[in-house]
Amino acid sequence: TDVGFLQQVKSCNYDLDLWLEKELVTKLRPAGFDEGLEYLGERRGMFGLLKRMFEPNPLKRITASDALDKLVTILQLKNAEVDWDDDTIVQVAQDEAYFEEVIANFEAGCGFTFDDDIAAGQANIPRPLHFLASFKKRVPVGLFLSEASEVEQDDMTADEWSQWQQATEASLPGEVFVKGWEDCSQADDLGLFEIGDRLRGVGELPFVDGGFEQAIKLINRQPKGGDTIKLHFDRRSSLKSRPSVPAVRKDSDSSLFQVTGQGAWKSGGRRGNQEDAFILHEIKTADQDVLLAGVFDGHAGTAASESCQRVLPSFFTVELSNSGADDIEGALERSWESTCDTYRNGCDENGECIVDYDPREGVLFAETGSENLVAGTTATVAAFGLSSRGTGEMTVLNCGDSRTLVIGEPQSARESFVVFETRDHSPDDELEIERLKRGQEEGLDYSIPMCSASGSFMVVGDFQYALARSLEGSFVTDKGITSEADVTRIDLVNSMADRDDCAVVLACDGLFEVMSNEEVGREVVRMRRAGYNAGDIAKNLCGQALKKGSYDNLSVVVIYLDR
């Protein structure tokens, strides 16, 4: 019924993609569901229009008159009365990325199937391995936490008990996990949680193994100011346990790498506001598994960094599914371009970029009081394609001055701990200066870097930018600060042939302002040898940067590689 449908959509916070995802895995669907998908599939753009009509934020919701105009155009396109233009093709592809995947599966005549090993049936959907959950204060959270030893089988269903056992089988005394959540609660509305998610921090404070009572004390002792409280969680990766087709082991397999650990941490540091974001997701496709990690160092607000965090994993997953597992490099590059276009297209002529409506924080505006200042972000992203035998390469995308390092202990004391490092796109970089000068010679209104006592910068409008590449609004982009990224494939087998205690580190410039690449490499290897897990190293690097005087936000992702 209409009432039942509205109740379902409301429970998904009016997110039609999420509603469709849930309907595809339910055991009971209304008659005519497949016919409805077929109808929408024949009228491309209509599902995207419905999404815009159900937008809960009135500032972003399409008006009735504009919706009617869009509907007329959609029907004209369907009847071939008008031709598709490039802008419409791009818009529909962005609005209906998930819907396109659903339609492709139905057109193949196989319905939409899911791998039983994928938690909660999330096939081809990015699954975060470390995330922050934001809860409104003075409202029940609805999250049930427990130590592993305090849960009995009778408390759960058979499936829940199986998930709990898998997640906590290697747990340490005092670690706290998600046991469940209350229906229609804040925790349920977020749609993030799985049974067995592990609590790793409360606000800015890490939590390791203090036990349930200590976790509650940390939560209750959070500062009274502010409207929200943030909790850090991580979860066990399912990449290693995925069944694989038996294969004859090749001699070269011993040189391939396995991802044996991953972790992340971020801290606001000495700044009053946190503008960074990170991703650490696993993605399962029909061909192979992919680990996707990234750090986004925002400035002038959180709109750009949070936009990247929210949409890049989904765009990457769609691109990977469409192009095949052998094209990780192309999928990463195209998904970054789509992310940048999506962000910039959301900025209006007044320079405001509404990235999303958060019922806990309100409307997120990028514009900060100046006509030509829109929130921006740097990005560094790494992707690993993982077969049953391991991986021999990784792909890195970099835009700005956040960095990715590939690290391993060398055989000789004269060699560097750092095998690979991304290039900072700073205003004093010779390649960037040449690029900007060429643009000026071609008649573009590019800004040329200038030097001062505090370093090199580019003057754009009323502001000085200490970087030459970044995701920005259209005004700043037109002045030469481009979002074009460097994309590099790294041969891990040859570059790390004689290395031990190998790792990959992604971090914002807040870390590298006070620690050199070599110092970071030495510390990571030292802590690996001392038995630290990847998440603890990420926390410790943030802590060391603070002690050394960093005033910036800090975000670090660490990934372990072993043969």
XYZ file of C-alpha atoms in Angstrom:
563
model
C 0.000 0.000 0.000
C 0.973 3.647 -0.304
C 1.036 3.958 3.484
C 3.242 0.897 3.822
C 5.641 2.200 1.188
C 5.886 5.599 2.876
C 6.599 3.891 6.201
C 9.385 1.864 4.584
C 10.937 4.916 2.929
C 10.691 6.919 6.139
C 12.524 4.153 8.023
C 15.361 4.607 5.475
C 15.395 8.374 6.040
C 13.826 8.789 2.571
C 16.932 7.330 0.899
C 15.527 5.432 -2.104
C 18.854 3.693 -2.802
C 18.831 2.292 0.730
C 15.147 1.366 0.442
C 15.796 -0.494 -2.840
C 18.817 -2.244 -1.353
C 16.711 -3.532 1.564
C 13.851 -4.609 -0.687
C 16.204 -6.682 -2.848
C 17.237 -8.881 0.083
C 13.863 -9.197 1.811
C 12.010 -12.488 1.623
C 8.642 -10.806 1.043
C 8.091 -8.102 -1.578
C 4.863 -6.610 -2.944
C 3.555 -8.039 -6.202
C 4.609 -5.977 -9.185
C 8.026 -5.095 -7.760
C 9.907 -6.443 -10.799
C 7.442 -4.788 -13.167
C 8.006 -1.483 -11.369
C 11.762 -1.789 -11.829
C 11.249 -2.580 -15.495
C 9.023 0.485 -15.896
C 11.613 2.782 -14.296
C 14.414 1.135 -16.259
C 12.702 2.034 -19.521
C 12.407 5.657 -18.399
C 15.924 6.537 -17.364
C 16.107 9.517 -15.085
C 12.785 8.814 -13.360
C 14.331 6.960 -10.409
C 16.768 9.839 -9.939
C 13.844 12.275 -10.091
C 12.017 10.304 -7.392
C 15.137 10.470 -5.214
C 15.198 14.255 -5.556
C 11.466 14.472 -4.777
C 11.936 12.402 -1.584
C 14.892 14.521 -0.435
C 14.228 15.222 3.299
C 16.122 18.519 3.241
C 13.781 21.179 1.806
C 16.755 23.265 0.674
C 17.869 20.463 -1.660
C 14.434 19.079 -2.642
C 13.379 19.706 -6.228
C 10.395 22.042 -6.637
C 7.072 20.787 -8.006
C 7.375 22.829 -11.182
C 10.944 21.676 -11.839
C 9.921 18.070 -11.154
C 7.109 18.359 -13.706
C 9.516 19.765 -16.300
C 11.957 16.904 -15.602
C 9.177 14.335 -15.965
C 8.158 15.757 -19.334
C 11.785 15.592 -20.520
C 12.147 11.989 -19.292
C 9.056 10.907 -21.203
C 10.266 12.743 -24.311
C 13.618 10.964 -24.078
C 11.848 7.644 -23.704
C 9.764 8.294 -26.800
C 12.817 9.585 -28.738
C 11.146 12.986 -29.155
C 14.356 14.693 -27.953
C 17.992 13.577 -27.967
C 20.192 12.810 -24.996
C 22.821 15.489 -24.362
C 26.091 15.023 -22.477
C 24.908 16.870 -19.346
C 21.793 14.716 -19.043
C 23.783 11.507 -19.509
C 26.213 12.511 -16.739
C 23.395 13.597 -14.409
C 21.434 10.354 -14.834
C 24.602 8.269 -14.378
C 25.314 10.045 -11.093
C 21.734 9.986 -9.781
C 21.093 6.356 -10.746
C 24.481 4.680 -10.166
C 23.092 2.006 -7.833
C 19.830 1.673 -9.771
C 21.846 1.051 -12.957
C 23.577 -1.880 -11.282
C 20.246 -3.330 -10.165
C 18.742 -3.024 -13.652
C 21.815 -4.621 -15.238
C 21.402 -7.678 -12.992
C 17.702 -8.016 -13.780
C 18.283 -7.618 -17.506
C 20.807 -10.452 -17.271
C 17.912 -12.629 -16.145
C 19.534 -13.621 -12.876
C 17.877 -11.262 -10.417
C 20.081 -9.786 -7.736
C 22.178 -12.353 -5.894
C 24.404 -12.021 -2.879
C 27.409 -13.810 -1.490
C 26.547 -15.513 1.809
C 29.906 -14.485 3.224
C 29.146 -10.793 2.777
C 27.809 -9.390 6.009
C 24.116 -8.470 5.901
C 23.964 -9.391 2.215
C 25.954 -6.363 1.054
C 27.136 -7.536 -2.369
C 29.072 -4.996 -4.413
C 28.547 -2.441 -1.637
C 31.545 -0.848 0.124
C 31.860 -2.172 3.679
C 33.705 0.142 6.104
C 36.320 -1.528 8.302
C 36.778 1.523 10.532
C 34.199 4.264 10.988
C 32.987 7.033 13.271
C 29.363 7.067 14.400
C 27.852 10.379 15.479
C 25.024 10.335 18.033
C 22.848 13.156 19.298
C 23.264 13.821 23.008
C 20.325 13.605 25.400
C 18.614 11.087 23.108
C 18.928 7.321 23.717
C 21.544 5.819 21.422
C 19.951 2.371 21.324
C 23.266 0.534 20.964
C 23.913 -2.605 23.026
C 27.575 -3.049 24.003
C 29.161 -6.008 25.765
C 32.426 -7.797 26.438
C 32.816 -11.091 24.591
C 32.708 -13.176 27.763
C 29.381 -11.713 28.916
C 27.219 -12.870 25.993
C 25.310 -16.154 26.053
C 24.048 -18.005 23.015
C 20.466 -17.779 24.280
C 20.634 -13.981 23.909
C 20.845 -14.178 20.096
C 19.440 -15.879 17.037
C 21.547 -18.567 15.352
C 22.784 -16.141 12.673
C 23.579 -13.434 15.226
C 25.452 -15.918 17.401
C 27.517 -17.062 14.424
C 28.425 -13.437 13.594
C 29.301 -12.766 17.225
C 31.581 -15.798 17.481
C 33.429 -14.942 14.267
C 33.941 -11.319 15.320
C 35.101 -12.051 18.865
C 37.008 -15.326 18.525
C 40.379 -13.574 18.914
C 39.169 -10.897 21.338
C 41.218 -9.750 24.309
C 39.856 -9.419 27.852
C 38.242 -6.026 28.323
C 37.468 -5.344 24.656
C 33.914 -4.144 24.037
C 31.763 -5.086 21.047
C 28.375 -4.273 19.559
C 25.921 -6.921 20.671
C 22.901 -5.415 18.939
C 20.737 -2.315 18.686
C 17.182 -1.248 19.340
C 14.750 -0.889 16.455
C 14.054 2.693 15.355
C 16.862 4.004 17.582
C 19.679 6.354 16.586
C 21.943 3.343 16.066
C 19.352 1.636 13.857
C 18.740 4.793 11.814
C 22.451 5.124 10.986
C 22.425 1.754 9.229
C 26.140 1.299 9.926
C 26.404 -1.407 12.514
C 27.082 -5.127 12.374
C 27.077 -7.497 15.308
C 30.651 -7.779 16.563
C 31.812 -4.249 15.684
C 34.544 -3.324 18.170
C 34.626 -0.054 20.137
C 37.972 1.692 19.533
C 37.488 5.219 20.797
C 35.194 7.746 22.439
C 35.534 11.259 21.043
C 39.256 12.034 20.946
C 40.143 9.276 23.433
C 41.206 5.786 22.331
C 39.621 2.765 23.984
C 41.464 -0.547 23.987
C 40.549 -3.060 26.669
C 39.190 -1.229 29.707
C 36.003 -3.267 29.871
C 32.343 -2.346 29.600
C 32.216 -0.169 32.720
C 35.215 1.886 31.586
C 33.623 2.387 28.172
C 30.457 3.770 29.800
C 32.552 6.069 32.004
C 34.372 7.460 28.965
C 31.071 8.112 27.225
C 29.574 9.826 30.273
C 32.695 11.959 30.783
C 32.645 13.504 27.338
C 32.635 17.331 27.287
C 29.229 18.855 27.969
C 29.492 21.259 25.036
C 28.296 20.347 21.578
C 25.251 18.448 20.445
C 26.840 15.141 19.461
C 29.155 12.430 20.672
C 31.340 10.423 18.283
C 32.341 6.790 18.800
C 35.097 4.997 16.856
C 34.463 1.423 15.743
C 36.338 -1.109 13.677
C 35.349 -4.534 12.456
C 36.945 -7.717 11.295
C 37.663 -7.910 7.597
C 36.006 -10.690 5.652
C 38.461 -10.442 2.758
C 40.804 -13.115 4.080
C 38.043 -15.647 4.710
C 36.355 -15.476 1.325
C 36.186 -18.896 -0.325
C 38.276 -19.158 -3.442
C 38.456 -21.559 -6.339
C 41.299 -24.040 -5.736
C 44.334 -23.103 -7.802
C 47.712 -24.589 -8.438
C 50.210 -22.549 -6.445
C 52.867 -20.965 -8.628
C 56.462 -20.447 -7.589
C 55.965 -16.689 -7.854
C 53.080 -16.756 -5.358
C 55.514 -16.662 -2.450
C 56.488 -13.120 -3.434
C 52.894 -11.843 -3.412
C 51.595 -9.912 -0.428
C 48.627 -10.482 1.824
C 46.877 -7.659 3.674
C 47.218 -8.856 7.266
C 45.969 -5.833 9.150
C 44.483 -2.385 8.764
C 43.483 0.448 11.049
C 42.771 4.168 11.148
C 42.556 7.094 13.529
C 41.833 10.797 13.333
C 42.148 13.608 15.832
C 41.095 17.244 15.808
C 44.415 18.071 17.448
C 44.841 21.619 18.698
C 42.320 23.020 16.245
C 38.800 23.660 17.392
C 37.182 21.940 14.444
C 37.817 18.652 12.669
C 37.749 18.963 8.870
C 39.470 15.680 7.900
C 37.810 12.465 6.803
C 39.055 8.991 5.919
C 37.832 5.784 4.304
C 38.872 2.185 4.932
C 36.510 -0.097 3.017
C 36.472 -3.603 1.661
C 34.655 -4.207 -1.614
C 33.631 -7.575 -3.005
C 33.001 -8.005 -6.704
C 32.351 -11.107 -8.751
C 36.008 -11.221 -9.822
C 38.027 -10.274 -6.757
C 38.153 -8.404 -3.472
C 39.439 -4.845 -3.184
C 40.661 -2.902 -0.167
C 40.126 0.849 -0.584
C 41.764 3.337 1.795
C 41.948 7.107 1.692
C 42.524 10.333 3.632
C 40.812 13.633 2.803
C 42.258 16.788 4.383
C 39.497 19.378 4.303
C 39.821 23.133 4.579
C 37.308 26.005 4.900
C 34.743 23.491 6.181
C 33.911 19.802 6.041
C 31.687 19.739 2.953
C 34.327 18.602 0.459
C 36.081 16.021 2.662
C 32.802 14.512 3.865
C 31.464 14.449 0.314
C 34.504 12.427 -0.787
C 34.145 10.104 2.171
C 30.513 9.426 1.371
C 30.446 9.067 -2.413
C 33.906 7.958 -3.571
C 33.626 4.326 -2.327
C 30.261 3.915 -4.067
C 31.445 5.484 -7.327
C 34.548 3.276 -7.247
C 32.473 0.153 -6.665
C 30.190 0.946 -9.595
C 33.133 1.718 -11.890
C 34.896 -1.481 -10.855
C 31.778 -3.554 -11.468
C 31.291 -2.007 -14.890
C 34.892 -2.192 -16.118
C 36.127 -5.391 -14.469
C 38.612 -6.167 -11.732
C 41.612 -5.715 -14.037
C 40.936 -1.979 -14.347
C 41.438 -0.760 -10.782
C 43.525 2.158 -12.025
C 40.846 3.334 -14.455
C 38.041 2.757 -11.949
C 39.867 4.806 -9.317
C 40.571 7.665 -11.715
C 37.002 7.781 -13.055
C 35.438 7.549 -9.604
C 37.563 10.488 -8.411
C 36.451 12.543 -11.419
C 32.809 11.666 -10.702
C 33.274 12.606 -7.050
C 34.729 15.991 -8.006
C 31.982 16.657 -10.558
C 29.286 15.686 -8.061
C 30.693 18.059 -5.465
C 31.167 21.009 -7.801
C 27.773 20.507 -9.436
C 26.218 20.827 -5.987
C 27.563 24.377 -5.610
C 25.193 27.122 -6.650
C 25.974 30.476 -8.215
C 26.393 32.033 -4.761
C 29.223 29.676 -3.888
C 27.250 27.512 -1.468
C 27.768 23.743 -1.544
C 25.257 21.733 0.448
C 26.906 18.346 0.689
C 24.140 16.723 2.715
C 21.547 17.230 5.386
C 22.482 15.688 8.707
C 19.597 15.590 11.185
C 22.152 15.634 14.004
C 24.344 18.486 12.788
C 21.947 20.386 10.505
C 22.652 21.513 6.958
C 26.317 21.283 6.013
C 27.291 24.383 4.063
C 30.669 24.693 2.383
C 30.439 28.473 1.944
C 32.028 30.314 4.845
C 31.159 33.947 4.349
C 33.166 34.895 1.261
C 31.767 34.828 -2.247
C 34.798 32.958 -3.588
C 35.623 30.636 -0.686
C 34.116 27.174 -0.881
C 35.227 24.215 1.231
C 37.907 22.108 -0.431
C 39.919 18.998 0.278
C 43.073 17.189 -0.703
C 42.955 13.431 -1.259
C 45.260 10.448 -1.163
C 43.709 7.056 -1.927
C 45.143 3.540 -2.257
C 43.444 0.467 -3.764
C 44.585 -3.158 -3.489
C 43.144 -5.908 -5.674
C 43.226 -9.126 -3.630
C 43.002 -12.575 -5.155
C 43.080 -15.820 -3.188
C 46.888 -15.869 -3.579
C 47.501 -12.245 -2.593
C 48.411 -9.070 -4.435
C 51.463 -7.952 -6.346
C 50.590 -4.298 -6.863
C 48.671 -1.348 -5.517
C 47.209 1.747 -7.166
C 47.566 5.180 -5.576
C 45.672 8.379 -6.397
C 46.962 11.662 -5.013
C 45.660 15.232 -5.257
C 47.227 17.840 -2.982
C 49.667 17.482 -0.105
C 48.279 14.492 1.797
C 50.638 11.554 1.284
C 50.799 7.828 0.764
C 54.009 6.039 1.783
C 55.035 2.450 1.075
C 57.327 1.314 3.878
C 59.551 -1.650 4.665
C 62.667 -2.346 6.705
C 65.694 -2.337 4.354
C 68.520 -4.868 4.394
C 71.123 -2.117 4.586
C 71.277 0.742 7.103
C 72.153 3.049 4.191
C 68.817 2.468 2.462
C 65.625 4.372 3.133
C 62.670 2.848 4.970
C 60.416 4.506 2.374
C 60.068 2.653 -0.927
C 57.469 4.956 -2.494
C 56.056 8.385 -1.664
C 53.486 10.497 -3.449
C 54.432 13.921 -4.780
C 53.066 16.920 -2.883
C 51.229 19.314 -5.182
C 52.565 22.408 -3.429
C 52.954 25.887 -4.981
C 56.760 25.669 -4.887
C 56.842 22.398 -6.849
C 58.546 22.990 -10.208
C 56.083 20.836 -12.136
C 53.162 22.780 -10.689
C 54.781 26.137 -11.471
C 55.347 25.022 -15.081
C 51.736 23.821 -15.353
C 50.376 27.132 -14.097
C 52.642 29.187 -16.359
C 51.532 27.134 -19.383
C 47.941 27.809 -18.470
C 48.568 31.530 -18.268
C 50.307 31.483 -21.651
C 47.240 29.763 -23.104
C 45.082 32.623 -21.882
C 43.677 30.990 -18.750
C 43.145 33.132 -15.652
C 45.603 31.116 -13.567
C 47.260 32.392 -10.415
C 51.064 32.096 -10.276
C 52.648 30.977 -6.951
C 54.289 33.619 -4.773
C 56.819 33.310 -1.971
C 56.710 34.770 1.519
C 58.365 34.218 4.884
C 55.726 31.613 5.689
C 56.205 29.691 2.428
C 54.810 29.571 -1.091
C 51.178 30.240 -1.819
C 48.696 31.042 -4.564
C 46.465 34.100 -4.310
C 42.873 33.328 -5.269
C 40.330 36.025 -4.579
C 40.674 37.130 -0.968
C 42.642 34.083 0.136
C 46.059 32.472 -0.080
C 46.260 28.746 -0.847
C 49.306 26.762 0.255
C 48.614 24.066 -2.351
C 48.375 23.845 -6.131
C 45.956 20.912 -6.501
C 42.837 20.145 -4.533
C 39.128 19.567 -4.951
C 37.644 23.059 -4.827
C 34.626 25.016 -5.986
C 34.450 26.265 -9.564
C 35.881 29.727 -8.825
C 39.116 28.395 -7.301
C 39.401 25.638 -9.917
C 39.244 28.245 -12.687
C 42.244 29.982 -11.101
C 44.428 26.905 -11.605
C 44.006 24.880 -8.409
C 42.930 21.760 -10.233
C 41.496 18.496 -8.920
C 43.405 16.520 -11.563
C 45.149 13.754 -9.643
C 48.303 11.699 -10.083
C 47.451 7.999 -10.430
C 50.305 5.511 -9.993
C 50.541 1.721 -10.111
C 53.195 0.324 -7.781
C 54.874 -3.039 -8.321
C 55.038 -4.355 -4.763
C 56.762 -7.605 -5.675
C 59.893 -5.964 -7.087
C 59.988 -2.785 -4.996
C 59.591 -4.706 -1.709
C 61.562 -7.820 -2.643
C 64.069 -7.600 0.227
C 61.916 -5.774 2.762
C 60.450 -6.921 6.063
C 57.674 -5.493 8.253
C 56.065 -3.831 5.258
C 53.236 -1.341 5.515
C 51.384 1.408 3.677
C 50.632 4.703 5.432
C 48.150 7.318 4.236
C 48.069 10.573 6.182
C 47.221 14.259 5.977
C 49.879 16.952 6.039
C 49.333 17.527 9.775
C 51.558 14.494 10.339
C 54.247 15.445 7.838
C 54.543 19.009 9.122
C 56.374 17.629 12.155
C 57.644 14.203 10.989
C 59.648 13.410 7.870
C 58.792 10.481 5.622
C 61.841 8.645 6.906
C 60.892 9.224 10.538
C 57.389 7.924 9.894
C 58.838 4.863 8.135
C 61.194 4.067 11.013
C 58.453 4.459 13.611
C 56.026 2.224 11.720
C 58.609 -0.551 11.350
C 59.639 -0.201 15.004
C 56.059 -0.471 16.224
C 55.295 -3.401 13.900
C 58.250 -5.305 15.299
C 57.081 -4.472 18.823
C 53.721 -6.135 18.148
C 51.460 -3.114 17.651
C 48.428 -3.652 15.447
C 47.778 -1.309 12.535
C 45.099 0.698 14.337
C 47.360 1.303 17.335
C 50.125 2.561 15.025
C 47.687 5.016 13.438
C 46.748 6.324 16.904
C 50.361 6.534 18.034
C 51.423 8.470 14.940
C 48.673 11.013 15.664
C 49.844 11.190 19.266
C 53.480 11.664 18.296
C 52.555 14.469 15.892
C 50.683 16.274 18.660
C 53.643 15.953 21.017
C 55.926 17.346 18.337
C 53.766 20.448 18.029
C 51.406 19.828 15.104
C 48.529 22.315 15.141
C 46.607 20.737 12.278
C 43.951 18.041 12.181
C 45.456 14.558 12.027
C 44.231 11.527 10.071
C 46.225 8.341 9.526
C 45.428 4.987 7.891
C 47.874 2.066 8.240
C 47.795 -1.194 6.241
C 50.039 -4.203 6.929
C 51.511 -6.215 4.053
C 53.090 -9.645 4.564
C 54.229 -12.424 2.264
